[in-house]
XYZ file of C-alpha atoms in Angstrom:
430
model
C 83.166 95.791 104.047
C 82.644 95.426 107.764
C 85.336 98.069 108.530
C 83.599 100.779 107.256
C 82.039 103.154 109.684
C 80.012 106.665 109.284
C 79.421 107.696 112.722
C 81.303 109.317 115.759
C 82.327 107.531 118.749
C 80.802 104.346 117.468
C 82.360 101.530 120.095
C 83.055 99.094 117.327
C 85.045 101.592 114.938
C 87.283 102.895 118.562
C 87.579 99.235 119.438
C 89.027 98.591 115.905
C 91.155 101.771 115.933
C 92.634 100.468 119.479
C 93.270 96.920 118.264
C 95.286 99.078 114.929
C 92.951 97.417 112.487
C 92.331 99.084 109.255
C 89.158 101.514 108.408
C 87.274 103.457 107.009
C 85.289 106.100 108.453
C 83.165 108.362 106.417
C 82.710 111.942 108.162
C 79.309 112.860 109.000
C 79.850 116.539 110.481
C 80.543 117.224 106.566
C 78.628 120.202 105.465
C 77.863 121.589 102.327
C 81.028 123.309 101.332
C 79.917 126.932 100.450
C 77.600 126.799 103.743
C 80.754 126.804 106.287
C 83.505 128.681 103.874
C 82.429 132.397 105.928
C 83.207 130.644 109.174
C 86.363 129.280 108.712
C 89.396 131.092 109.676
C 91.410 130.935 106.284
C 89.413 132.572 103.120
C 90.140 132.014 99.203
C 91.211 135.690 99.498
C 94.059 134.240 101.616
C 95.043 131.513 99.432
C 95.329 133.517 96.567
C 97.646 136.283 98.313
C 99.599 133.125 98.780
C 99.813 132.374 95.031
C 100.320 136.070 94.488
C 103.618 136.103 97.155
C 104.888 133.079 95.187
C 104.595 134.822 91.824
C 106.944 137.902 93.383
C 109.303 135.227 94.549
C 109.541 133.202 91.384
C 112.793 135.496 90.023
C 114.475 134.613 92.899
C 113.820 130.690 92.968
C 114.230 130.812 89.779
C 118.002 132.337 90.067
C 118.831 130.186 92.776
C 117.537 126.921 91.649
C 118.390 127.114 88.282
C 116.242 123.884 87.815
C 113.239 125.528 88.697
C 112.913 126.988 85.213
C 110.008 129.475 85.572
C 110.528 129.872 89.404
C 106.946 128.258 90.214
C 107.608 125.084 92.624
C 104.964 122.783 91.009
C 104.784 118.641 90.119
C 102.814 117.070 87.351
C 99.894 114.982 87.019
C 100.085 110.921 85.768
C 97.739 108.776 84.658
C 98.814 105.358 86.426
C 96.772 102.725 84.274
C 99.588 99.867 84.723
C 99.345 100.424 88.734
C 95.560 100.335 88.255
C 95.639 97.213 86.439
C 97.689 95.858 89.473
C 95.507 96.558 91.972
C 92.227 95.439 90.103
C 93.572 92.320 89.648
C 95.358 92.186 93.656
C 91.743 92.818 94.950
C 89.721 91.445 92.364
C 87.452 94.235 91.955
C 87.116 96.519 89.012
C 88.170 100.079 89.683
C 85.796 102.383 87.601
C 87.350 105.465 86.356
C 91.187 106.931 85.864
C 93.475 106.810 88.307
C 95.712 109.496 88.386
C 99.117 110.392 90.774
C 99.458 113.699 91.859
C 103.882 113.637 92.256
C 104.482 115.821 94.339
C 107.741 113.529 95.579
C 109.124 115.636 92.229
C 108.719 118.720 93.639
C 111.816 120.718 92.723
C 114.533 121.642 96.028
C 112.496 119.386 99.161
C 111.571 116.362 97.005
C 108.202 116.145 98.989
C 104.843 117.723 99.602
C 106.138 119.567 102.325
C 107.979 121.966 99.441
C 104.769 123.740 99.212
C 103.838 124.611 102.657
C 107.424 125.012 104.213
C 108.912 126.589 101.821
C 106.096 129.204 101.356
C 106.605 130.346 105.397
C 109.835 130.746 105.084
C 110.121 132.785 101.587
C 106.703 134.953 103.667
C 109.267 135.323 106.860
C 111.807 136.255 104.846
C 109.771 139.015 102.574
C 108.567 140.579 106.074
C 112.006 141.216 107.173
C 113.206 142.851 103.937
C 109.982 145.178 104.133
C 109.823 145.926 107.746
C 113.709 146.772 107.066
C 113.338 148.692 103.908
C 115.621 146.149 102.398
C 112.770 145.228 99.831
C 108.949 146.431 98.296
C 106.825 144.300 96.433
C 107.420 146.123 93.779
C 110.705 144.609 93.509
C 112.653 142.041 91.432
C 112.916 139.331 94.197
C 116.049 138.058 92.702
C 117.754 140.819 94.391
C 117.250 138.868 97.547
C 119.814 136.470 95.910
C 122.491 138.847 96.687
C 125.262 138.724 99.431
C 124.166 142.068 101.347
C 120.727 140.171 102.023
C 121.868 136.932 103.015
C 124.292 138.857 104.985
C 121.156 140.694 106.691
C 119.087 136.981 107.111
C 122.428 135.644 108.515
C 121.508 137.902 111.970
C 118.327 135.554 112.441
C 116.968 132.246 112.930
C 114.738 129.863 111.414
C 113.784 126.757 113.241
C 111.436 124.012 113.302
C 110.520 120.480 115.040
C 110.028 117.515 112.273
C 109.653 114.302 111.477
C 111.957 114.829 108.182
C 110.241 116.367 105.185
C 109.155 119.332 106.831
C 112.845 119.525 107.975
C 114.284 118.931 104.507
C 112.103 121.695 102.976
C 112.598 124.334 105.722
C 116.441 123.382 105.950
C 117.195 123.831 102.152
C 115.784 126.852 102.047
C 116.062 128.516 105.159
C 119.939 128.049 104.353
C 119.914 129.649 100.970
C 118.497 132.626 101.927
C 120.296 132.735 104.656
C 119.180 132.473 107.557
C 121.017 130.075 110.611
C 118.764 127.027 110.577
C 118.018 124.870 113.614
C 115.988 121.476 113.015
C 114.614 119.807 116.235
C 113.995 115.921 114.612
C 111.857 113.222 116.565
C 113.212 109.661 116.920
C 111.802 108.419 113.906
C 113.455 110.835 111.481
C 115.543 108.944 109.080
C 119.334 109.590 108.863
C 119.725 110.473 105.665
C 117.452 113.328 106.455
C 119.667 114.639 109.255
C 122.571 113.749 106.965
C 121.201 115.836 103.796
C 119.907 118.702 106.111
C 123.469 119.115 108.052
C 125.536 118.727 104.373
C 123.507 121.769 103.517
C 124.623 123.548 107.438
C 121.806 122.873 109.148
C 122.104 122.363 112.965
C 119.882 119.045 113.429
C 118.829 118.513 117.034
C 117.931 114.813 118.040
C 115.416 113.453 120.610
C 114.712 110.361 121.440
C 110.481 111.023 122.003
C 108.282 111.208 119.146
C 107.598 114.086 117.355
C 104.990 116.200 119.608
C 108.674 116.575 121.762
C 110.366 117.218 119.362
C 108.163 120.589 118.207
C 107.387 121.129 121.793
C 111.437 121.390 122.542
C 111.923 123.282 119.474
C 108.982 125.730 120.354
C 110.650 126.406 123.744
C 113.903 126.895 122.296
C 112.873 129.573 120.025
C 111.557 131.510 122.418
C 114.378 132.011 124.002
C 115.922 134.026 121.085
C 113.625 137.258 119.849
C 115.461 136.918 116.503
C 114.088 133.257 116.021
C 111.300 132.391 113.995
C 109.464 129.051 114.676
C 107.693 127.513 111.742
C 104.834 125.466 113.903
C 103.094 122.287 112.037
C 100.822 122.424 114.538
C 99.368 125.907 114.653
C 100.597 127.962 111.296
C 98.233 129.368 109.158
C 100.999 130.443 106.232
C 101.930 126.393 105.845
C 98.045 125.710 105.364
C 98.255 128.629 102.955
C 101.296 127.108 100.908
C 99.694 123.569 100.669
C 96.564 124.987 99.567
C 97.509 126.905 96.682
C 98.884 123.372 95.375
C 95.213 122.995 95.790
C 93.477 125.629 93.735
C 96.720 124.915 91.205
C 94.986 121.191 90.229
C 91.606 122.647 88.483
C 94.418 123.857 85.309
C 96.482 121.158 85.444
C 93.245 118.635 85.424
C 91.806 120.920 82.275
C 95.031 120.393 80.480
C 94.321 116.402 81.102
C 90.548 116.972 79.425
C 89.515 115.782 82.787
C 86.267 116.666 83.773
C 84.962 117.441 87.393
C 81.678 118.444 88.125
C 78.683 116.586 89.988
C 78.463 113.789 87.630
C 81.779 113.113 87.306
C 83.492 113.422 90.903
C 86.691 113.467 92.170
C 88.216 111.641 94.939
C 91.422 112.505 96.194
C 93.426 110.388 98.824
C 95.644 112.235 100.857
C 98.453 110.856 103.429
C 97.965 112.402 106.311
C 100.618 112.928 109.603
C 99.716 116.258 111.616
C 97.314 117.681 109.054
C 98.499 120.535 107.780
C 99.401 119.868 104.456
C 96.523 117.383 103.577
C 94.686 119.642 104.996
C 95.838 122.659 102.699
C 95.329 120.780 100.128
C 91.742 119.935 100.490
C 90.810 123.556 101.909
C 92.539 124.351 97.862
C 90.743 121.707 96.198
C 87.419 122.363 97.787
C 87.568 126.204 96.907
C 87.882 125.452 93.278
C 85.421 122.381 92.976
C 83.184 121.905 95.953
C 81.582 119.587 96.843
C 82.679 117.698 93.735
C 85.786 116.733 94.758
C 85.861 114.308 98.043
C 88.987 113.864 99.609
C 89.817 111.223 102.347
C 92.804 111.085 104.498
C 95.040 107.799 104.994
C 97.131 107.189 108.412
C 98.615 104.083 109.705
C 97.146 101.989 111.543
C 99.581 102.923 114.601
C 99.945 106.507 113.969
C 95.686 107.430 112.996
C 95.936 110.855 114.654
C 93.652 113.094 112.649
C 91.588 109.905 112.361
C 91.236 109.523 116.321
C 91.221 113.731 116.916
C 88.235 113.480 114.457
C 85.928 111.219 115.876
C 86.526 111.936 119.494
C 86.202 115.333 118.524
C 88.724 116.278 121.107
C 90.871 117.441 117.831
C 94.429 118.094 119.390
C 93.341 117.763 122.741
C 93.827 113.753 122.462
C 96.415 111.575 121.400
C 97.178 108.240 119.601
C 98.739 107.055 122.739
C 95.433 107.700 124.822
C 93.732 105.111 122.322
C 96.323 102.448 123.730
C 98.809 102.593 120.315
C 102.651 102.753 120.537
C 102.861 105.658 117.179
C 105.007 103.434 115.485
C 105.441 103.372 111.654
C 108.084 102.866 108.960
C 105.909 105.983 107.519
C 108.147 108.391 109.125
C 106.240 111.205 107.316
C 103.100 110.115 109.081
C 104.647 109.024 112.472
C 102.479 111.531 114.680
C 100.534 111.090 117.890
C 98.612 114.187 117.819
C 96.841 116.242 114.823
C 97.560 119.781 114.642
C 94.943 122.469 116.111
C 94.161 124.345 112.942
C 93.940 121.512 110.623
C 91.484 119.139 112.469
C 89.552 122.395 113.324
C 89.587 123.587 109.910
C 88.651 120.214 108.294
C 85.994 118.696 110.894
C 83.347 119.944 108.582
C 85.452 119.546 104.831
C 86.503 116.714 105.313
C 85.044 113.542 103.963
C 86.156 110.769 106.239
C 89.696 109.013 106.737
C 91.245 105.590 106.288
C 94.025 104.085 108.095
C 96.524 101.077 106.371
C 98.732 98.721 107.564
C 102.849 98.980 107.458
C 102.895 95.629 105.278
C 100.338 97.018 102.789
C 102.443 100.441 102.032
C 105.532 97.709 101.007
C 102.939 95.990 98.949
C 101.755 98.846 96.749
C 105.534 100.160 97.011
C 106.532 96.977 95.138
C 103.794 97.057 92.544
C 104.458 100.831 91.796
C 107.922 99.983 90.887
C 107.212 96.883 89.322
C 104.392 98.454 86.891
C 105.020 102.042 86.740
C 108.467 102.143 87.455
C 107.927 104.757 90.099
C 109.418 104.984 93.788
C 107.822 106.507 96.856
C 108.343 106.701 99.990
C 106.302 104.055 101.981
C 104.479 106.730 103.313
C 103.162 108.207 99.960
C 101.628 104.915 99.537
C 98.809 105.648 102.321
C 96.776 107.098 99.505
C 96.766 104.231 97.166
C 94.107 102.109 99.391
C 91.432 104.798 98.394
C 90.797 103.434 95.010
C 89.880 99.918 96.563
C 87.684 101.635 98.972
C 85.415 103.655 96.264
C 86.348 101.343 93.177
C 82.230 101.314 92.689
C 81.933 105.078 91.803
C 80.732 105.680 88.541
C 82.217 108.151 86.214
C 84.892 108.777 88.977
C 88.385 110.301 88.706
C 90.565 108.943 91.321
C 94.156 110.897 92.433
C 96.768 109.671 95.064
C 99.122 111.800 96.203
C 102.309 110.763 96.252
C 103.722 113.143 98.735
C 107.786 112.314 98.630
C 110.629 110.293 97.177
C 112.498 111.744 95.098
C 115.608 113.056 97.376
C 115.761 109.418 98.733
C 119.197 107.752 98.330
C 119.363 105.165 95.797
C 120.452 102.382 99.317
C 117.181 103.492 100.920
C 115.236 102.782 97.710
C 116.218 99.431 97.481
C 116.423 98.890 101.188
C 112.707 99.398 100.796
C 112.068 97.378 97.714
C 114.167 94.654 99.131
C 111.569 94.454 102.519
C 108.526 94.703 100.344
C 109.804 91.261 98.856
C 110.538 89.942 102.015
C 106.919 90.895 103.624
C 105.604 89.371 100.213
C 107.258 86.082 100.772
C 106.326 85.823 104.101
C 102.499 85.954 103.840
């Protein structure tokens, strides 16, 4: 393929990534994955604190989302063999291997990936208040926290955050539950029935009309204005990274209870849809901790929106912009409809990271259509980003490929066939 590139600031690859062409470039700062794990700022000692704070809160999500049975916020693995036959015979190429679809758009109370990360800050925020209060020890039954005197106690602060959407849905939901008053600063892009679903539930949605670096910028500035206001910051927060990457560490059992295999001779590759970073990003600190450099994941942006793509290769990480590269950050991938990457995550995965991809609008509508069609699953377009990987690396040999479907399942059923309905138009238009 002549869009496939494996070095940094390489005129040809910017060129294409200015003219919004799709590509592929294959990171060469990678290291050796135990080499750099001592100098990165998040450890596995972290992550796993994580999965410990999750177990203590599992009572209480368990009590107040009765559909969570055992109180652990997780979403199962599929092997997608009719989708794989699709796209074998769409690009005429034989895909070797399983694919597999991580579906995390069934992740119990957000409906997306961003259950893991956002959810996790807010249920840590939360915890800290009890303690620091001496409302609460760890030694507790966390379904206590279900009762009125606490959310009478959250009710005296504030949680907000600036979003795009699923963030927003995630932090929203649960924010409210608990508690706390919720403020959600949304960028232009956000769909409605986001702001909708988030105000049903009494959230106070704030609208701009920028994209979404104003939107968290506003909302950062707003919440320092009031000292009992917490700001959850995709840009900057360590505890996201933390939530997404226990999802990571999670996928070694639920790949063992597939009889999957993963070691050097048989790899995994992981595609990952990627908007600020921080919860791809999670997720491949997670997966690399438990498998190495046996697992290789790739990020996929659109074409319009590349940030961690263009942060990457400059090496400028947040310091640059989509919009300094000439593109309008334009997408009907709300989810990934963001100009610049977030500090932590293109810091932390400048050396993990295996490279990045960027695809098309048209071509998430395309795989949206043949995912219904075959597997009768929906997605949101943007959880299709992922599903280009398999073409990519269809050579591998004894290779387990997983795309991760990261939201859909909160959609309303008008959106859903608002978006199946374009994907035949687009079709019949080619």
């Amino acid at each position: 393929m002549n869009n496939v590139f494996s070095s940094r600031k390489n005129p040809i690859l910017i060129s294409k990534i200015k003219s919004s062409e799709e590509v592929l470039w294959i990171n060469d700062n990678k290291k050796e994955f135990n080499d750099i794990l001592d100098d990165l700022p998040i450890s596995y000692e972290d992550v796993i604190d994580a999965e410990a704070r999750l177990q203590r809160f599992a009572p209480y999500i368990r009590k107040e989302f009765p559909e969570v049975r055992n109180g652990i916020i997780e979403s199962p693995i599929y092997e997608i063999n009719n989708m794989k036959k699709r796209l074998e015979c769409d690009y005429s190429r034989k895909i070797k291997g399983k694919l597999f679809l991580k579906r995390d758009d069934l992740l119990p109370i957000a409906g997306s990936i961003k259950a893991r990360g956002g959810i996790y800050e807010v249920l840590k925020h939360a915890e800290k208040l009890a303690i620091e209060n001496s409302m609460l020890s760890i030694e507790d039954d966390y379904s206590v926290l279900s009762e009125e005197r606490y959310k009478k106690f959250f009710s005296n602060y504030t949680v907000q955050v600036g979003s795009t959407g699923n963030l927003a849905l995630s932090i929203g939901i649960i924010s409210a539950k608990i508690g706390f008053r919720v403020i959600v600063h949304m960028s232009q892009d956000a769909k409605q029935w986001k702001k909708e679903l988030l105000r049903s539930k009494g959230v106070e949605v704030v609208e701009y009309d920028g994209d979404f670096s104003v939107a968290i910028e506003e909302g950062r500035k707003r919440s320092k204005e009031d000292p009992n206001s917490y700001f959850v910051d995709d840009e900057n927060s360590k505890d996201l990274f933390l939530g997404y990457a226990v999802g990571g560490i999670r996928i070694k059992q639920q790949l063992s209870q597939l009889n999957v295999r993963v070691d050097e001779d048989h790899p995994l590759y992981v595609y990952l849809p990627c908007g600020v970073g921080g919860s791809p990003g999670g997720i491949t600190f997670g997966l690399k901790l438990v498998y190495g450099d046996n697992v290789h994941c790739f990020f996929a942006e659109p074409t319009h929106s590349p940030a961690m793509l263009v942060a990457l290769v400059t090496g400028l990480f947040d310091k640059i912009s989509v919009t300094d590269f000439g593109l309008d950050n334009k997408t009907e991938a709300d989810g990934l409809a963001v100009g610049r990457a977030s500090s932590l995550a293109t810091r932390m995965m400048d050396r993990v990271v295996d490279g990045v991809f960027t695809i098309e609008d048209k071509r998430l509508y395309t795989f949206l259509k043949a995912s219904v069609d075959e597997e009768n699953i929906y997605l949101e377009p943007s959880a299709f980003a992922g599903f280009f990987g398999p073409i990519y690396f269809s050579d591998i040999e004894n290779c387990c490929h997983m795309c991760w479907a990261t939201g859909g399942s909160l959609v309303p059923t008008y959106e859903k066939k608002r978006d199946y309905e374009k994907a035949l138009s687009l079709l019949k238009s080619q």
